[in-house]
XYZ file of C-alpha atoms in Angstrom:
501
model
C 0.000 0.000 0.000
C 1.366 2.980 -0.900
C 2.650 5.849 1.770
C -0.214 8.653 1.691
C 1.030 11.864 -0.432
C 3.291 14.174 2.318
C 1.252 17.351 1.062
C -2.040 15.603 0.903
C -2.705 15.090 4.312
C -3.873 17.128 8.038
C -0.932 17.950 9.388
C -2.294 17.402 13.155
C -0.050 14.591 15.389
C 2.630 12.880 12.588
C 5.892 14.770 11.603
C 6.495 13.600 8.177
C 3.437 12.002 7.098
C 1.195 14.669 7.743
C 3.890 17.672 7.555
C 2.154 20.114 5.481
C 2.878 23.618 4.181
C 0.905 25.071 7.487
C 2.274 24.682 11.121
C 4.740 21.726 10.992
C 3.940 19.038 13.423
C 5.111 15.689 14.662
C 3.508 12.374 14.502
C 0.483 10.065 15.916
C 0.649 7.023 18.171
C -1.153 3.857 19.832
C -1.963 2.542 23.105
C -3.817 -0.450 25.047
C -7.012 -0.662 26.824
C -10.030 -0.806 29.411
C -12.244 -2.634 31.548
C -16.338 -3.432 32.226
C -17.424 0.061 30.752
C -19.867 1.553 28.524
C -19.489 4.049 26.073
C -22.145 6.747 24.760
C -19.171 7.875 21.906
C -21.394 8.392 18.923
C -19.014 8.327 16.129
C -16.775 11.036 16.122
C -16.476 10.765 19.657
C -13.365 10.095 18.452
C -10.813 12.900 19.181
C -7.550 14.025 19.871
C -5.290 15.491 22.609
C -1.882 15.810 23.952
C 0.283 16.175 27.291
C 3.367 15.380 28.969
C 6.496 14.600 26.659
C 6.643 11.335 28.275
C 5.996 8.229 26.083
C 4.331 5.294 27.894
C 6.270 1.844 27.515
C 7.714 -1.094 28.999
C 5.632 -1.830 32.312
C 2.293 -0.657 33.373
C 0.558 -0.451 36.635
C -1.529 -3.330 37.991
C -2.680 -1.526 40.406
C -4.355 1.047 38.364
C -5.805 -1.656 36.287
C -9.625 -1.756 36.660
C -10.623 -5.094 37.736
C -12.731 -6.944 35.005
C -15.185 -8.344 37.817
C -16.514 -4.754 38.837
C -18.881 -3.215 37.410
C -20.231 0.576 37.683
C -23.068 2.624 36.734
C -23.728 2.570 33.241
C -24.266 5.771 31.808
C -27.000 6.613 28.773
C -26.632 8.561 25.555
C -29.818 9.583 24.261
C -29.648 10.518 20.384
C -32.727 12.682 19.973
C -34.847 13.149 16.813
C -34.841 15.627 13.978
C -36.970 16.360 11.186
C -35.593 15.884 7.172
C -34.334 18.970 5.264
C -36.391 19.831 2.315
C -36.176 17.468 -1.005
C -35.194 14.297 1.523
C -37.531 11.738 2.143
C -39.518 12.320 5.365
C -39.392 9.324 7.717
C -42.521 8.198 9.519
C -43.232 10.044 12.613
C -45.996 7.194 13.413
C -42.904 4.464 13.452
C -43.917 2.917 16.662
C -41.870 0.248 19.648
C -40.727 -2.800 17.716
C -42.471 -6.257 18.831
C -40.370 -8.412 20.495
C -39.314 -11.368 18.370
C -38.215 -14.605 19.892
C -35.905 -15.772 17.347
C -32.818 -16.620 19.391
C -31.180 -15.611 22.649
C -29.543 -12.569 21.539
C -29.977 -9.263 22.600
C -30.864 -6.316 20.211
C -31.623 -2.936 20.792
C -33.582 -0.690 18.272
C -31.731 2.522 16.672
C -33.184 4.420 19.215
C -32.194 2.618 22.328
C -31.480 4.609 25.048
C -27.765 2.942 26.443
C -28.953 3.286 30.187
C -25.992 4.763 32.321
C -25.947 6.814 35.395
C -25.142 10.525 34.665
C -22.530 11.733 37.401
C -23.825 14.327 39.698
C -22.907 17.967 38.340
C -20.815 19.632 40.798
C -22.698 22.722 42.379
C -21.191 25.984 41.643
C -22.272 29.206 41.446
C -24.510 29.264 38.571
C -26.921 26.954 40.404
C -27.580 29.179 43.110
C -30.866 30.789 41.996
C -29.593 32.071 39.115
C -32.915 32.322 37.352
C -31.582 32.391 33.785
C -29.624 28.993 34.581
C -32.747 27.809 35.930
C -34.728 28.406 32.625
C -32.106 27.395 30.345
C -32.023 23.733 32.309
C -35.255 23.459 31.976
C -35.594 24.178 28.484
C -32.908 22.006 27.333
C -34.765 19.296 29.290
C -38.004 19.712 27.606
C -35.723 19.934 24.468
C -34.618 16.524 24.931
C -37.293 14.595 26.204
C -38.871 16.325 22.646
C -36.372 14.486 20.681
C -36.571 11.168 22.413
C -40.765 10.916 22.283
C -39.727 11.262 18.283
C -37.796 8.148 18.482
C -38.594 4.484 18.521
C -39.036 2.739 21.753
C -35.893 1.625 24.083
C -37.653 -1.126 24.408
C -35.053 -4.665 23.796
C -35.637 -6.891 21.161
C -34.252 -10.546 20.888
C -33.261 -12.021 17.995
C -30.753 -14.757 16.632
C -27.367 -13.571 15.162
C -27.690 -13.743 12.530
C -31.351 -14.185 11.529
C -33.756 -14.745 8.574
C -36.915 -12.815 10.071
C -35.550 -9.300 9.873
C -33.384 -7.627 6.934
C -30.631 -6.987 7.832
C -28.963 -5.442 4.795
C -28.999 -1.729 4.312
C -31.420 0.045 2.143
C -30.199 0.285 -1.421
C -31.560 3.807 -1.385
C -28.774 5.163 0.920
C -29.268 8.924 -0.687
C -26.113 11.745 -0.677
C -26.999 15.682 -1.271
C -25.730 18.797 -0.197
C -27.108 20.381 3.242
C -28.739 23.748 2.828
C -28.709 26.319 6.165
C -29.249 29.444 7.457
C -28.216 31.121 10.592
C -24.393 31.818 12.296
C -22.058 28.942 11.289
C -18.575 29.130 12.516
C -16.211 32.022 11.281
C -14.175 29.784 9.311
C -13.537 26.167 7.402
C -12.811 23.836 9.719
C -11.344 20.059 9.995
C -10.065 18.258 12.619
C -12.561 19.667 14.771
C -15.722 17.642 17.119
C -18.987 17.939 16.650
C -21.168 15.842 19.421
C -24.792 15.208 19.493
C -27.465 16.997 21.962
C -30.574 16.327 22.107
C -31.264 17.474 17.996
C -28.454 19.987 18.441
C -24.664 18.888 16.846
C -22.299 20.776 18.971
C -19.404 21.647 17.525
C -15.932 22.846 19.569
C -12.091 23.349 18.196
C -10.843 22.554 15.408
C -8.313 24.412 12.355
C -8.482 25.888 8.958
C -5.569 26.164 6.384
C -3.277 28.071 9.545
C -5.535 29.477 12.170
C -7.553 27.240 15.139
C -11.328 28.604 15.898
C -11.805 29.382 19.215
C -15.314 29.666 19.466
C -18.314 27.206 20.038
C -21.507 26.609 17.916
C -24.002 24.254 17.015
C -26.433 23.386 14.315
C -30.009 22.167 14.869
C -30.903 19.161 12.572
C -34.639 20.183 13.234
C -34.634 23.672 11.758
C -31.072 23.749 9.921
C -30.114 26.514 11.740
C -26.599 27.566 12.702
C -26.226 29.215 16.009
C -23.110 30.945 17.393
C -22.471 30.725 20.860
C -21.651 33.126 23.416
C -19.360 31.454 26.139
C -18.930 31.841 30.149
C -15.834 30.527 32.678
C -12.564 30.112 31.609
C -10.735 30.500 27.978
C -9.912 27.451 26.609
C -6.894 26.834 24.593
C -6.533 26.592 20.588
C -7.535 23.340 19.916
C -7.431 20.582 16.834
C -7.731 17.280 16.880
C -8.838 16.489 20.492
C -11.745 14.391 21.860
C -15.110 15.752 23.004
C -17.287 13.560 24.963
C -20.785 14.278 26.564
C -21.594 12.671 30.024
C -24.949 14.208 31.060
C -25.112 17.657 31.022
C -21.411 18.566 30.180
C -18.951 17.889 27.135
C -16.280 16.826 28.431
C -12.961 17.421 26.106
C -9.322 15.709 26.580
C -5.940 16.797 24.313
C -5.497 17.687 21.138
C -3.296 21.010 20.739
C -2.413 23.780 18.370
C 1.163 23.714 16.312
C 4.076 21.998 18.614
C 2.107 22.245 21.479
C -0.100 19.183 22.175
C -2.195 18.732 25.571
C -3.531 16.173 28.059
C -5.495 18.386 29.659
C -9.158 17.953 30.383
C -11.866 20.267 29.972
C -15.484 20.323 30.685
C -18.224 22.841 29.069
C -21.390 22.856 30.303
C -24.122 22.844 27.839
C -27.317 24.649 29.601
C -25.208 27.442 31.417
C -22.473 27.395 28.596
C -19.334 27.464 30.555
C -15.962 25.896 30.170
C -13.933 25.253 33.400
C -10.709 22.941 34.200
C -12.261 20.116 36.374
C -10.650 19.184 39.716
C -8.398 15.961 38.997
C -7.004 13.725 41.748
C -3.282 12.821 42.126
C -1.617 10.576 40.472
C -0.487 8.928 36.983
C -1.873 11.307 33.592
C -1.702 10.063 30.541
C 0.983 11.442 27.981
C 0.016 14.725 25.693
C -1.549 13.981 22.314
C -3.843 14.424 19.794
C -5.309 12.380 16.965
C -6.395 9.773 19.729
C -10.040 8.359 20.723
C -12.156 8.468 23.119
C -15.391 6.625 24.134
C -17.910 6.597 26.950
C -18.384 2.975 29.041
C -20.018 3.312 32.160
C -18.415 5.612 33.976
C -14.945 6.105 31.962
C -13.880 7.826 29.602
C -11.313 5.239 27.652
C -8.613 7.321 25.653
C -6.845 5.044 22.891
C -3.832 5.959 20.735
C -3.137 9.227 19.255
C 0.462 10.763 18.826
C 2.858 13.294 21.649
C 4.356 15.078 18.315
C 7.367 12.429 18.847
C 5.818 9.011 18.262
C 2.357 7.371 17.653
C 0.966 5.342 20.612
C -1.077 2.309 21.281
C -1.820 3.017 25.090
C -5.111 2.968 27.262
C -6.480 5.366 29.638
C -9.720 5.970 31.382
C -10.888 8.356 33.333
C -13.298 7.671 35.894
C -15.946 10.565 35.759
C -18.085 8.858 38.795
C -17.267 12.386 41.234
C -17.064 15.368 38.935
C -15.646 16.652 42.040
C -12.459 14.442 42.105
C -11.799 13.181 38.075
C -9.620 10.097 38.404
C -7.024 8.569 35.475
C -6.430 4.905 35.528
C -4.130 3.067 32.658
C -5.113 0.348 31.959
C -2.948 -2.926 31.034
C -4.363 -4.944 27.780
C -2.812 -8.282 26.266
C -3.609 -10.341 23.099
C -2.859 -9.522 19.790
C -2.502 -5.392 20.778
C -2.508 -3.272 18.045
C -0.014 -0.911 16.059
C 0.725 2.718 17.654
C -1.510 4.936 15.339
C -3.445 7.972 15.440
C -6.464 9.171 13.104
C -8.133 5.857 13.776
C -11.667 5.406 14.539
C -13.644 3.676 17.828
C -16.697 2.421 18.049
C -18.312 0.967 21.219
C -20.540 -2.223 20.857
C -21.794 -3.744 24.033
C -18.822 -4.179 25.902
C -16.550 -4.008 22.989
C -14.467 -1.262 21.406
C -13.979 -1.674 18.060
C -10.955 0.049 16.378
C -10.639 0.566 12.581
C -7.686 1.892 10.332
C -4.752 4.948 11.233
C -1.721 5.728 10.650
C 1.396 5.852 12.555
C 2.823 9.168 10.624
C 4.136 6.763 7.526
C 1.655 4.700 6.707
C -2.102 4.212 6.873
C -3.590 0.811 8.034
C -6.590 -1.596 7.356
C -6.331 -3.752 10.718
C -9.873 -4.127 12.397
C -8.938 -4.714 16.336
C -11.441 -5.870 18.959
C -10.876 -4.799 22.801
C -13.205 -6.877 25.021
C -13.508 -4.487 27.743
C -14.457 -7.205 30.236
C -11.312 -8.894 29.805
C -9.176 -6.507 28.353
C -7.930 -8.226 25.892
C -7.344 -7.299 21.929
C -8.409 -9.567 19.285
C -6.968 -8.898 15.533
C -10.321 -9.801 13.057
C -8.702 -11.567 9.790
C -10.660 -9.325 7.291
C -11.035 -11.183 3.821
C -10.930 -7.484 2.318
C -8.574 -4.689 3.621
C -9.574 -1.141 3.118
C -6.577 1.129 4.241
C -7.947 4.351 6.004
C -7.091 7.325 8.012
C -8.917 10.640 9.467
C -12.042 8.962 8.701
C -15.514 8.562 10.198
C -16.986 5.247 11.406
C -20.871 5.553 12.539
C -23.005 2.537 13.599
C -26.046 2.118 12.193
C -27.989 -1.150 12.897
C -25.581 -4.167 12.325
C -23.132 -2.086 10.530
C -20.507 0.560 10.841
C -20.483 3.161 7.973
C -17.128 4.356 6.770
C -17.222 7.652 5.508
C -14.001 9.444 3.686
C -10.835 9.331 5.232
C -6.949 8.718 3.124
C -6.885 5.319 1.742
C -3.048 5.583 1.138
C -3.610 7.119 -2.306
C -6.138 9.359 -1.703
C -9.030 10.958 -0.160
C -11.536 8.759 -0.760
C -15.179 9.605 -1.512
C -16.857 5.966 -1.055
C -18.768 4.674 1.823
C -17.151 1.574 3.051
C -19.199 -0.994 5.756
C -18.283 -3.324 8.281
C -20.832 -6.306 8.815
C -20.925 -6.563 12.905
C -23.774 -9.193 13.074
C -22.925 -11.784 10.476
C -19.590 -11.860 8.742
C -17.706 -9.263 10.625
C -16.316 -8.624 7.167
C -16.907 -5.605 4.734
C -19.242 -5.150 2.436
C -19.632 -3.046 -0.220
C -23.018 -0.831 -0.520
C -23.923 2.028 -3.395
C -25.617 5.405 -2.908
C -27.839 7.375 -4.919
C -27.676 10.981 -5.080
C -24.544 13.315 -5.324
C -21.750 12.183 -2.825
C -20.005 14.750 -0.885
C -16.212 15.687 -2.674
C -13.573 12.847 -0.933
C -12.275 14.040 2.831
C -10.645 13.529 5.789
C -10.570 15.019 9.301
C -14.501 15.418 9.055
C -17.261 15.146 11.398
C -20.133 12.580 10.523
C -22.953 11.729 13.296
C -26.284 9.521 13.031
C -29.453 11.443 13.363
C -32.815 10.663 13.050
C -32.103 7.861 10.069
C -29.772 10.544 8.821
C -26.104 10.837 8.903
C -24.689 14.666 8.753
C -21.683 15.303 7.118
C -19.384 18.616 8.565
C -16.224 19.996 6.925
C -13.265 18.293 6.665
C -9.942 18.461 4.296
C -9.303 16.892 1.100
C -5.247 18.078 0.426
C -5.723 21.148 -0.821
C -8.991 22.735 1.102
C -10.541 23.001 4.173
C -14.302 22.334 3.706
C -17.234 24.559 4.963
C -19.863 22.669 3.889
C -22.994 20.095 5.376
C -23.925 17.122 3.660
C -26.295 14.508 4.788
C -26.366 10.952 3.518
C -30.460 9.575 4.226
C -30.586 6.088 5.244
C -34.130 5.419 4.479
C -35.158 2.227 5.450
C -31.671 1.155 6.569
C -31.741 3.018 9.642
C -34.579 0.966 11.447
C -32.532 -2.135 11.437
C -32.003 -3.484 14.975
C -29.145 -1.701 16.378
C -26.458 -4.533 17.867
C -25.586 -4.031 21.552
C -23.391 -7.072 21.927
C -21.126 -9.734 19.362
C -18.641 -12.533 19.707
C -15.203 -12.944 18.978
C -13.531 -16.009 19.323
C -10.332 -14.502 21.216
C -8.082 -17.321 20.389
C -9.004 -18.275 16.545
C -9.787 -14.567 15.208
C -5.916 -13.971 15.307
C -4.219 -13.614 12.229
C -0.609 -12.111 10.957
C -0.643 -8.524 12.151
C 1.015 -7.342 9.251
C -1.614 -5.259 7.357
């Protein structure tokens, strides 16, 4: 596979594979992973940050290793609901709870499950002491919310056998691309390598770079009325950020690394999202992960797990969590992983299904990679899927939608691509190949693409040469009432294959 074009690529976390004619920077890395957690990352949840100069090798802590047998709250996501833009086909607002169907002894969830988790109790602080505007504001973004989820299907679990005859399971062939129109106060400038983050029927949208220049400000975009809405911001003044990780826990985004130029960060931030405020959360003593950015990060129970990225000297394959329990007292754990671990990388993708994190393509600042890893986060142990196909991607987006992960842009070694690549997680766990209708978006990377209400929205991104201002939506149609998977299996011991990729 040939090494991705030196000028064609985001210049975020590798030194010579993405060095490009903006600020010069260094290169992305890889790291283990975690135990009995949930995660509430909806794609893109995957992010970036950076720290200490150290790089984490050799030994790791036992004693900061979560033990597999306990378990913690498990924390929900809710993905709320949004009405179609105009010339898209309107989905049925009448949809109603799926019947349970006894075909097996596997559980499914619907696309609208609610992942049940318990929400960490907001620290107190001044804005909740009568402050009448916070007040209203709370309340409005909880009537917002519980708006969005009486759109959506019911929580309620189905059962099924995996795989099964008695519901389709294959996407709709009617997958449709177009162009997003909008209105409003969008952010001042192109961006990629930025978040976006789903709340309620609001994509929030923090950090992030043009051709030279990071945006400092914060915005979001309502799916309902396609309306852009700049954001005027309390607390404390967050640094330039790209590529870094922003992750909502109840009320409050929580954001870890990423950096601007040479600098890269393991700090952690939180901003909340009814009083609008970004503060530096108390952390407890002890081990921090290294700076980075071009990492992951997903949501299991009570932890946010941090995978990979780069410290602008080397890529890493590392894990960290941080356990988000007390927002009083934040706590880091790394965590110590075996099995077949995978290659240092950064500009990967992570996916959380049931209690396993799924990680998908990245580069380690020289190459880009096809591997498909498995961390069982009960056991904490990697398993390398022998893929019959291998797709080669980096800076891309991976979004689950039913039984499948859709693979949206990203450098296949070559090129930006513009195709839609997805992963069978019920049947095969193999890739299939799927068309769309309509007029895809131009091929990307360091984009922004989130599931919504049988929709998937499309945000900026870079293709080489320009940094990308525009929406796109791709409409699922039928496809996105497929039973989501919450859980799969993995033979730990015969999936292993030659980790060459």
């Amino acid at each position: 596979m040939a090494t991705p074009d030196i000028d064609s690529l985001e210049p975020i976390t590798y030194p010579s594979h993405l060095a490009q004619a903006t600020p010069p920077e260094a290169a992305p890395s890889p790291f283990p992973v975690a135990p009995n957690i949930r995660s509430s990352s909806r794609q893109r949840d995957v992010t970036m940050g950076s720290g200490s100069n150290t790089l984490v090798g050799g030994a790791f802590d036992r004693s900061m290793s979560p033990q597999p047998g306990v378990s913690s709250p498990v924390m929900t996501s809710r993905p709320g609901s949004g009405g179609p833009p105009s010339g898209i086909p309107r989905r049925k607002d009448s949809i109603t709870a799926t019947p349970e169907l006894h075909d097996g002894g596997a559980k499914l969830r619907s696309n609208g499950t609610d992942r049940r988790f318990a929400a960490p109790v907001r620290a107190k602080d001044e804005t909740d002491s009568g402050d009448e505007t916070t007040r209203r504001r709370r309340a409005m973004t909880r009537s917002h919310r519980e708006h969005g989820r009486a759109r959506k299907q019911s929580s309620l679990p189905i059962t099924a056998t995996l795989p099964s005859g008695k519901i389709s399971r294959a996407p709709a062939a009617t997958m449709y691309f177009s162009p997003l129109p909008s209105h409003g106060t969008p952010p001042s400038q192109p961006l990629r390598a930025h978040t976006g983050t789903l709340v309620g029927d609001r994509i929030w949208f923090l950090g992030g770079v043009d051709s030279k220049n990071c945006w400092r400000g914060a915005a979001w975009f309502d799916t309902e009325t396609l309306e852009w809405t700049a954001l005027d911001t309390t607390g404390e003044t967050m640094p330039p950020l790209r590529a870094h990780t922003t992750t909502l826990v109840g009320d409050q985004l929580y954001i870890f690394g990423g950096g601007d130029g040479p600098t890269y960060s393991n700090d952690v931030w939180t901003f909340d999202t009814v009083t609008r405020r970004f503060s530096r959360p108390a952390m407890a003593r002890g081990a921090v992960p290294p700076p980075r950015r071009a990492h992951t990060t997903i949501l299991y129970r009570n932890y946010l797990v941090v995978f990979g990225g780069g410290n602008g000297q080397a890529a890493l394959n590392d894990v960290w969590a941080l356990d988000v329990s007390d927002p009083s007292r934040l706590t880091w754990q790394e965590w110590r992983t075996r099995g077949d671990l995978p290659q240092k990388k950064g500009y990967h993708t992570a996916n959380l299904v049931g209690d396993k994190m799924v990680i998908f393509g990245g580069s380690d600042g020289h190459a880009s990679f096809a591997d498909v890893h498995i961390l069982n986060l009960q056991t904490l142990t990697w398993t390398l899927l022998n893929t019959e196909i291998k797709h080669n991607r980096l800076s891309h987006t991976s979004t689950q939608v039913g039984s499948y992960l859709f693979i949206i842009g990203g450098h296949n070694g070559q090129t930006y691509a513009q195709d839609v690549l997805l992963f069978n997680l019920e049947v095969t766990l193999q890739w299939e190949t799927k068309h769309t209708r309509g007029l895809p978006p131009p091929g990307r990377g360091y984009h922004v693409a989130l599931l919504h209400d049988a929709r998937i929205f499309i945000s900026g991104g870079y293709n080489g040469v320009s940094v990308f201002d525009d929406l796109w939506v791709l409409d699922l149609s039928a496809g996105a009432y497929l039973p989501q998977v919450t859980t799969f299996e993995v033979d730990e011991g015969a999936a292993r294959v030659d980790t060459q990729v």
